Amino acid sequence: MAISTSIIVVTHNNLIQTIRCLTSLQRTIPDTDCEVLVVDNASTDGTRGYLGELSTTDTRFVPVLLEQNTGWCVGANRGLERAGGDYLVLLNNDTVLPEGWLEGLRTCLDEAGRNLRGSGPVGLVGPVSNAVGGMQQVAGPPNAEWETVNRHAAVWRKQQDRNWQRAWFLSGFCLMTTRAFYEDVGGLDERFSPGGFDDNDWVLRGEERGWTCVVAADIFVYHEGGATFRNARPDMNLGLANRAAFSQKWREQRTRQPKLVAAYRVKNARDTIVASLDATAAFADAIVILDDGSTDGCSDLMRNHPAVTRYEYQDLPFDERRDRNHILAMAGELDPDWIITVDSDEVFEMDRERAQTLMTLNDPHVKVLGFHWYTFWDAEHHWYRADGIFGNMAGYRMYRYQPNQRIVDGTPEGLHCGNIPQFAEGARRFTNIRVRHLGYDREVLRRAKYTFYRTVDKNPDAALVGNTTYNHLISDTVTLRRYQKRHGLSLCLITKNEGEYLEAFLNEWQAYVDEICIVDTGSTDNTLDIAAHFTNNIQHFRMDGLQLDEARNRAKGMARQPWILAMDPDEVIDRGAMMQLQRLLDDPEPHAYSFEVANHQKDDPPVHTLAVRLFRNIPELYYTRPVHETIEQALYRIPDVTVRPSGIAIQHYGFLKSDQRVQAKVDAYYEANKKYRDAHPEDALPWFNEALHLLNEGDTRAAGACFERALQLDPKFLSPYAQLAFIHQEQAMMLWQTLLEHAPDGHPIRAQAGQSMHGLMGMTPPRPVVGERRGQNQNEGEEDRR
């Protein structure tokens, strides 16, 4: 019988996990038309003997023995070359496969293309798992026993039946593809062997050829997660060491001067079309226009505009979706790298340099870009609508052109179909670029829009419109805000040996900010190499000890934009907050915004602090204090200063670094803070910071004295009150505990003690310990348990 499915499992030692994986395959794959090619990378732990025995008792399993450890990518390719099936599966040997996994992935591969409209053929699918990145990550079962995994997967599949999602990335731990995809795209790029980012690369290469990648979110496969890498190549850091090679490959493959084509669909836009085309001509290489039957004289303006490459006229019944796909095809005929859709009443505040930067971002997974709309409510274009739907209007308009793209959303009449094809969420990024929206600047225009939509849209959908009445177009109750002429954001940071975090961090921000300003204080790893791919604004500063205020001020000094965002490479702001961040920059009143920082701990819940991170780029604002540097001292010297909460959280992961690295930082900060405190004994903050260090060291009494000294210097300083309260609560719990140890059974005080301890425990958060002290506490805990 012909082989239908070939499963390639790559092994190198880890015999126990290999046995567990292959045993689960024996229980879950068909008896016929399926082969399992086990490519062994020169194992020395008995794996080869086991494979030989297995293949004699179960002919579905075929060993492919390599004479040296070539790594995952090479091993997978040798298996693909030997495979005879039309369906191909790459599988890690640290997986456990439940019943129905193979059929589920194959169903997704065969049928998801009909569910995910507007996509090319499905070429790669992957399941969800307990140990994987991105959108495939879900909660897993309590252990890896097959029965447990199988029960968990069965419940999961019933709950998530046919939940298939377009993906921007699929982890290589379990991938199903087709022979057609393999023959079109090729196998894994062996430059990434032994492994890491080969899966990212395969997905991108497939997308470039018009294939769609899908997460079969109804199929759960257990994954140990990096077990083979940890044993075979601990230096690979679970594959992340290949990030530089991956980024370099895709930088080299991108066109040096990518071509951007602007696509217009226009009808009766005489008042705005010239301003729009003039602005677009500043950043686009070509402009195509579909004129949908204009009668106001704008046709000649468009046809004769020097920047217009191609113009077509039609006079057909209304169907926006049809027209959007037509201009997509018109733009595609000009062989673009990217397309941007522009409406006739829109003016994009973008120049050619920024457009080129956006089309050559370091992260090749980013394929669609978002902008922010400012809808003017007066003919002079001084005031824009700042409330409701208009006040938060943002969307995606610029996208990488790929085969098989089409627009499918909207109403049955083709209304509200959107301006771009479908993309996975992870491929999207927002810029901070503004779009001046001119089509509502007079009452007569707003009334005309209202009448049009109420006539054409028979069943308004609130998910598409924002409401079901269109009354927001003609509301008499509006909030207007003056349009700020200057707008822009500089990202300022200081670095030292941040190679582990920096590239991922800058990938998140490169599209959004106008510029990136970096002061490096002496990196000896690849930090500077990474930074150079994102910005030329890099300054080297050799500190005398710790001079973090001076380093921050040097970064601020490089900034040219009216607002500054100060972040560290080990910090993250959720992408969903970018629209909110944009609107903070519009308010003319605040000098600065504070952010809640969640400092994640290895063993305890995050510790939350407040910090000013977004502020105006004015001379009056600058950093002070060589460690624990802030702008607060300068900020509150400004008369009538306005600082508002941003409502945005920052996730800080610096304390998750190695205990040794954290301890080195803690010690350096302590010495520098103490030196500054001795020189400035009147400043409350260094006393507070010294108290926190003493708490970490376990010296509660000395810490309490420092907190009290901070309050003597600044009675309005809130944090020392909280820390002292926690200290007293901890002491109270210890006193109640000691009382219970001495009070006899039946004594009435025991009930009160128990109630008091229960209440105090609920009010007193665990005190996190960082650095080497954390390890000491763990060892002491182990000794206590023994």
PDB file of C-alpha atoms in Angstrom, residues 24 61 64 184 213 225 257 272 353 371 373 412 432 474 519 561 626 654 680 756:
ATOM      1  CA  SER A  24       2.706   7.066  21.953  1.00  0.00           C
ATOM      2  CA  PHE A  61       9.252   2.489  12.117  1.00  0.00           C
ATOM      3  CA  VAL A  64      17.782   6.496   9.484  1.00  0.00           C
ATOM      4  CA  ASP A 184       7.619  24.438  -3.560  1.00  0.00           C
ATOM      5  CA  CYS A 213       0.179  28.779   8.194  1.00  0.00           C
ATOM      6  CA  GLY A 225      10.336  21.558  25.709  1.00  0.00           C
ATOM      7  CA  GLN A 257      15.009  50.042  -1.719  1.00  0.00           C
ATOM      8  CA  THR A 272      -9.446  66.833  -0.646  1.00  0.00           C
ATOM      9  CA  GLU A 353      12.641  57.983   4.997  1.00  0.00           C
ATOM     10  CA  PHE A 371      -1.890  54.263  11.897  1.00  0.00           C
ATOM     11  CA  TRP A 373      -6.781  58.925  12.532  1.00  0.00           C
ATOM     12  CA  PRO A 412     -23.262  41.384   2.212  1.00  0.00           C
ATOM     13  CA  ASN A 432       2.724  56.412  15.846  1.00  0.00           C
ATOM     14  CA  ILE A 474     -24.120  63.781  13.409  1.00  0.00           C
ATOM     15  CA  VAL A 519      23.716  55.142  25.503  1.00  0.00           C
ATOM     16  CA  GLN A 561      11.117  64.528  19.334  1.00  0.00           C
ATOM     17  CA  PRO A 626      23.460  58.122  40.141  1.00  0.00           C
ATOM     18  CA  GLY A 654      15.102  41.920  35.110  1.00  0.00           C
ATOM     19  CA  HIS A 680      23.122  63.970  50.335  1.00  0.00           C
ATOM     20  CA  SER A 756      -5.544  37.510  63.849  1.00  0.00           C
TER      21      SER A 756
END
